[in-house]
mmCIF file of C-alpha atoms in Angstrom:
data_model
loop_
_atom_site.group_PDB
_atom_site.id
_atom_site.type_symbol
_atom_site.label_atom_id
_atom_site.label_comp_id
_atom_site.label_asym_id
_atom_site.label_seq_id
_atom_site.Cartn_x
_atom_site.Cartn_y
_atom_site.Cartn_z
ATOM 1 C CA MET A 1 -52.213 -82.337 20.212
ATOM 2 C CA GLU A 2 -50.393 -79.245 19.002
ATOM 3 C CA ASN A 3 -52.269 -76.008 18.525
ATOM 4 C CA ARG A 4 -51.482 -74.598 15.061
ATOM 5 C CA ASN A 5 -52.480 -71.118 16.164
ATOM 6 C CA ASP A 6 -49.807 -71.022 18.845
ATOM 7 C CA ASP A 7 -47.889 -67.726 18.748
ATOM 8 C CA ASP A 8 -44.589 -69.434 19.567
ATOM 9 C CA ALA A 9 -44.494 -70.964 16.103
ATOM 10 C CA TYR A 10 -44.423 -67.586 14.364
ATOM 11 C CA ALA A 11 -41.693 -65.000 14.346
ATOM 12 C CA PHE A 12 -42.635 -61.507 15.462
ATOM 13 C CA ILE A 13 -41.697 -58.908 12.868
ATOM 14 C CA PRO A 14 -42.137 -55.385 14.210
ATOM 15 C CA ALA A 15 -43.582 -52.793 11.891
ATOM 16 C CA THR A 16 -41.166 -50.151 10.677
ATOM 17 C CA ILE A 17 -42.082 -46.693 11.836
ATOM 18 C CA LYS A 18 -41.630 -43.983 9.249
ATOM 19 C CA LEU A 19 -41.196 -40.591 10.822
ATOM 20 C CA THR A 20 -42.845 -37.648 9.140
ATOM 21 C CA PRO A 21 -40.892 -34.422 8.619
ATOM 22 C CA TYR A 22 -42.900 -32.948 11.523
ATOM 23 C CA ASP A 23 -41.841 -35.833 13.779
ATOM 24 C CA ARG A 24 -38.199 -35.358 12.819
ATOM 25 C CA ARG A 25 -38.343 -31.622 13.575
ATOM 26 C CA LEU A 26 -40.060 -32.251 16.905
ATOM 27 C CA ARG A 27 -37.438 -34.846 17.844
ATOM 28 C CA GLU A 28 -34.681 -32.394 16.904
ATOM 29 C CA LEU A 29 -36.238 -29.641 19.048
ATOM 30 C CA ARG A 30 -36.651 -31.942 22.040
ATOM 31 C CA SER A 31 -33.039 -33.128 21.878
ATOM 32 C CA LEU A 32 -31.796 -29.519 21.718
ATOM 33 C CA ARG A 33 -33.915 -28.612 24.741
ATOM 34 C CA GLU A 34 -32.509 -31.601 26.646
ATOM 35 C CA LYS A 35 -28.970 -30.503 25.801
ATOM 36 C CA ARG A 36 -29.800 -27.007 27.026
ATOM 37 C CA GLU A 37 -31.115 -28.386 30.330
ATOM 38 C CA LEU A 38 -27.876 -30.305 30.813
ATOM 39 C CA THR A 39 -25.809 -27.239 29.939
ATOM 40 C CA ILE A 40 -27.583 -25.051 32.517
ATOM 41 C CA SER A 41 -25.846 -26.929 35.335
ATOM 42 C CA SER A 42 -22.373 -26.393 33.839
ATOM 43 C CA ASN A 43 -22.753 -22.576 33.522
ATOM 44 C CA ASP A 44 -21.171 -22.537 30.047
ATOM 45 C CA GLN A 45 -22.525 -19.264 28.673
ATOM 46 C CA ARG A 46 -21.123 -19.717 25.185
ATOM 47 C CA ARG A 47 -22.692 -23.157 24.785
ATOM 48 C CA MET A 48 -25.978 -21.832 26.197
ATOM 49 C CA ALA A 49 -26.041 -19.058 23.608
ATOM 50 C CA GLU A 50 -25.341 -21.554 20.798
ATOM 51 C CA LEU A 51 -28.105 -23.854 22.004
ATOM 52 C CA ASP A 52 -30.562 -20.959 22.366
ATOM 53 C CA TYR A 53 -29.901 -19.979 18.748
ATOM 54 C CA GLN A 54 -30.256 -23.598 17.561
ATOM 55 C CA ILE A 55 -33.489 -23.978 19.548
ATOM 56 C CA LYS A 56 -34.872 -20.803 17.985
ATOM 57 C CA LYS A 57 -34.082 -22.101 14.482
ATOM 58 C CA ALA A 58 -35.517 -25.547 15.318
ATOM 59 C CA GLU A 59 -38.741 -23.931 16.534
ATOM 60 C CA GLU A 60 -38.980 -21.999 13.258
ATOM 61 C CA ARG A 61 -38.517 -25.207 11.274
ATOM 62 C CA LEU A 62 -41.166 -26.914 13.414
ATOM 63 C CA GLU A 63 -43.605 -24.094 12.742
ATOM 64 C CA GLU A 64 -42.857 -24.384 9.018
ATOM 65 C CA GLU A 65 -43.635 -28.115 9.154
ATOM 66 C CA LYS A 66 -46.896 -27.393 10.995
ATOM 67 C CA ARG A 67 -47.875 -24.975 8.247
ATOM 68 C CA ARG A 68 -46.929 -27.461 5.514
ATOM 69 C CA ASP A 69 -48.782 -30.283 7.239
ATOM 70 C CA ALA A 70 -51.987 -28.255 7.101
ATOM 71 C CA ASP A 71 -51.522 -27.498 3.390
ATOM 72 C CA GLU A 72 -53.143 -30.119 1.132
ATOM 73 C CA LYS A 73 -50.766 -29.375 -1.750
ATOM 74 C CA TRP A 74 -47.690 -30.128 0.374
ATOM 75 C CA ARG A 75 -49.236 -33.319 1.689
ATOM 76 C CA ARG A 76 -49.996 -34.507 -1.843
ATOM 77 C CA LEU A 77 -46.425 -33.730 -2.977
ATOM 78 C CA ARG A 78 -44.990 -35.606 -0.008
ATOM 79 C CA ASP A 79 -47.177 -38.609 -0.772
ATOM 80 C CA ILE A 80 -45.891 -38.587 -4.344
ATOM 81 C CA ASP A 81 -42.280 -38.357 -3.158
ATOM 82 C CA ASP A 82 -42.853 -41.204 -0.735
ATOM 83 C CA TRP A 83 -44.352 -43.385 -3.466
ATOM 84 C CA ARG A 84 -41.466 -42.576 -5.822
ATOM 85 C CA SER A 85 -38.868 -43.452 -3.225
ATOM 86 C CA ARG A 86 -40.477 -46.693 -2.087
ATOM 87 C CA ASN A 87 -43.122 -48.752 -3.898
ATOM 88 C CA GLY A 88 -43.231 -46.900 -7.204
ATOM 89 C CA ARG A 89 -39.497 -46.506 -7.741
ATOM 90 C CA ALA A 90 -39.007 -49.384 -10.162
ATOM 91 C CA SER A 91 -42.103 -48.653 -12.233
ATOM 92 C CA ARG A 92 -41.368 -44.917 -12.366
ATOM 93 C CA ASN A 93 -37.779 -45.471 -13.477
ATOM 94 C CA ALA A 94 -38.886 -48.027 -16.065
ATOM 95 C CA GLY A 95 -41.416 -45.560 -17.444
ATOM 96 C CA ARG A 96 -38.754 -42.893 -17.862
ATOM 97 C CA ARG A 97 -36.492 -45.102 -20.006
ATOM 98 C CA LYS A 98 -36.835 -44.439 -23.724
ATOM 99 C CA VAL A 99 -34.294 -46.733 -25.388
ATOM 100 C CA ARG A 100 -33.737 -49.842 -23.298
ATOM 101 C CA ASN A 101 -36.032 -51.912 -21.126
ATOM 102 C CA LYS A 102 -33.683 -52.682 -18.250
ATOM 103 C CA PRO A 103 -31.683 -50.409 -15.921
ATOM 104 C CA ASN A 104 -27.964 -49.844 -16.220
ATOM 105 C CA GLU A 105 -25.749 -52.529 -14.805
ATOM 106 C CA ASP A 106 -24.758 -52.157 -11.137
ATOM 107 C CA LEU A 107 -20.990 -51.658 -11.004
ATOM 108 C CA SER A 108 -20.658 -50.923 -7.299
ATOM 109 C CA HIS A 109 -18.955 -54.262 -6.636
ATOM 110 C CA MET A 110 -16.166 -53.585 -9.156
ATOM 111 C CA THR A 111 -12.771 -52.125 -8.361
ATOM 112 C CA PRO A 112 -11.562 -49.071 -10.313
ATOM 113 C CA ALA A 113 -9.217 -51.304 -12.348
ATOM 114 C CA GLN A 114 -12.104 -53.610 -13.273
ATOM 115 C CA LYS A 115 -14.227 -50.626 -14.263
ATOM 116 C CA GLU A 116 -11.439 -49.355 -16.516
ATOM 117 C CA LYS A 117 -11.080 -52.783 -18.133
ATOM 118 C CA ARG A 118 -14.841 -52.902 -18.700
ATOM 119 C CA LYS A 119 -14.778 -49.450 -20.263
ATOM 120 C CA ARG A 120 -11.912 -50.465 -22.600
ATOM 121 C CA ASP A 121 -13.815 -53.608 -23.585
ATOM 122 C CA GLN A 122 -16.940 -51.573 -24.363
ATOM 123 C CA ARG A 123 -14.906 -49.168 -26.496
ATOM 124 C CA ALA A 124 -13.228 -52.069 -28.347
ATOM 125 C CA ASP A 125 -16.629 -53.693 -28.978
ATOM 126 C CA ALA A 126 -18.075 -50.412 -30.250
ATOM 127 C CA ASN A 127 -15.123 -49.987 -32.615
ATOM 128 C CA PHE A 128 -15.564 -53.581 -33.805
ATOM 129 C CA ILE A 129 -19.241 -52.912 -34.569
ATOM 130 C CA LYS A 130 -18.380 -49.712 -36.476
ATOM 131 C CA ARG A 131 -15.752 -51.500 -38.555
ATOM 132 C CA GLN A 132 -18.171 -54.290 -39.416
ATOM 133 C CA GLU A 133 -20.930 -51.836 -40.303
ATOM 134 C CA ALA A 134 -18.514 -49.956 -42.552
ATOM 135 C CA LYS A 135 -17.788 -53.222 -44.366
ATOM 136 C CA GLY A 136 -21.510 -53.690 -44.933
ATOM 137 C CA VAL A 137 -21.970 -56.784 -42.746
ATOM 138 C CA ALA A 138 -25.536 -57.603 -41.686
ATOM 139 C CA ALA A 139 -26.549 -56.538 -38.168
ATOM 140 C CA SER A 140 -27.449 -60.108 -37.151
ATOM 141 C CA ASP A 141 -24.000 -61.344 -38.207
ATOM 142 C CA ILE A 142 -22.345 -58.518 -36.308
ATOM 143 C CA GLN A 143 -24.211 -59.486 -33.130
ATOM 144 C CA VAL A 144 -23.193 -63.145 -33.503
ATOM 145 C CA TRP A 145 -19.544 -62.235 -34.105
ATOM 146 C CA LEU A 146 -19.626 -59.808 -31.201
ATOM 147 C CA VAL A 147 -20.858 -62.507 -28.807
ATOM 148 C CA LEU A 148 -18.169 -64.895 -30.089
ATOM 149 C CA ARG A 149 -15.549 -62.179 -29.699
ATOM 150 C CA GLN A 150 -16.632 -61.494 -26.090
ATOM 151 C CA GLN A 151 -16.641 -65.194 -25.224
ATOM 152 C CA GLU A 152 -13.166 -65.605 -26.686
ATOM 153 C CA ARG A 153 -11.892 -62.607 -24.708
ATOM 154 C CA ASP A 154 -13.375 -64.002 -21.484
ATOM 155 C CA ARG A 155 -11.905 -67.443 -22.208
ATOM 156 C CA LYS A 156 -8.424 -66.011 -22.730
ATOM 157 C CA ARG A 157 -8.634 -63.956 -19.552
ATOM 158 C CA GLY A 158 -9.885 -66.947 -17.588
ATOM 159 C CA ALA A 159 -7.037 -69.114 -18.878
ATOM 160 C CA ALA A 160 -4.477 -66.422 -18.025
ATOM 161 C CA ALA A 161 -5.893 -65.996 -14.516
ATOM 162 C CA GLU A 162 -5.941 -69.759 -13.998
ATOM 163 C CA ALA A 163 -2.333 -70.088 -15.123
ATOM 164 C CA GLU A 164 -1.302 -67.279 -12.805
ATOM 165 C CA CYS A 165 -3.192 -68.815 -9.902
ATOM 166 C CA GLY A 166 -1.805 -72.267 -10.690
ATOM 167 C CA MET A 167 1.774 -71.058 -10.526
ATOM 168 C CA ALA A 168 1.207 -69.167 -7.294
ATOM 169 C CA SER A 169 -0.382 -72.216 -5.626
ATOM 170 C CA ASP A 170 2.710 -74.316 -6.421
ATOM 171 C CA PRO A 171 4.719 -74.668 -3.170
ATOM 172 C CA THR A 172 7.982 -74.201 -5.063
ATOM 173 C CA PHE A 173 6.802 -71.048 -6.832
ATOM 174 C CA GLY A 174 9.369 -68.257 -6.515
ATOM 175 C CA MET A 175 12.008 -70.360 -4.784
ATOM 176 C CA PHE A 176 14.609 -70.031 -7.535
#
């Protein structure tokens, strides 16, 4: 009979270790000291002087982090920053929005040409809304016509892209 508590059935997921600013400064200082130890054997005086200066600055930064770590105010501020950057990011950003409920659309996947086309479409839609409002059309009708207008624009672009793709997939395309 199979043991359901067998560890082989479960995947081990190691915990992520988040280094504190003190840990990062200590790691930096240790790596500089290691570099200095390696440089001692090569007798490079210029490099030794550079490393001595960098070690001195790293020690000062480490002392600053020690002082901050002992200060309750700094610890509280760092906890707030950590919460804002991790778990509380979505709720904090949502609370800061005044007009709309959702964040801006992510455009990182778009090429510059696609972004320009999107911007032109937004401008055309805004002009359409202004023209309709100037005519005195009801806001609900404007929204319906705007959706129809956007669907028609997308349909035309899709048909044009399909026709272009269809011609290019033809084995005799461009032969004559």
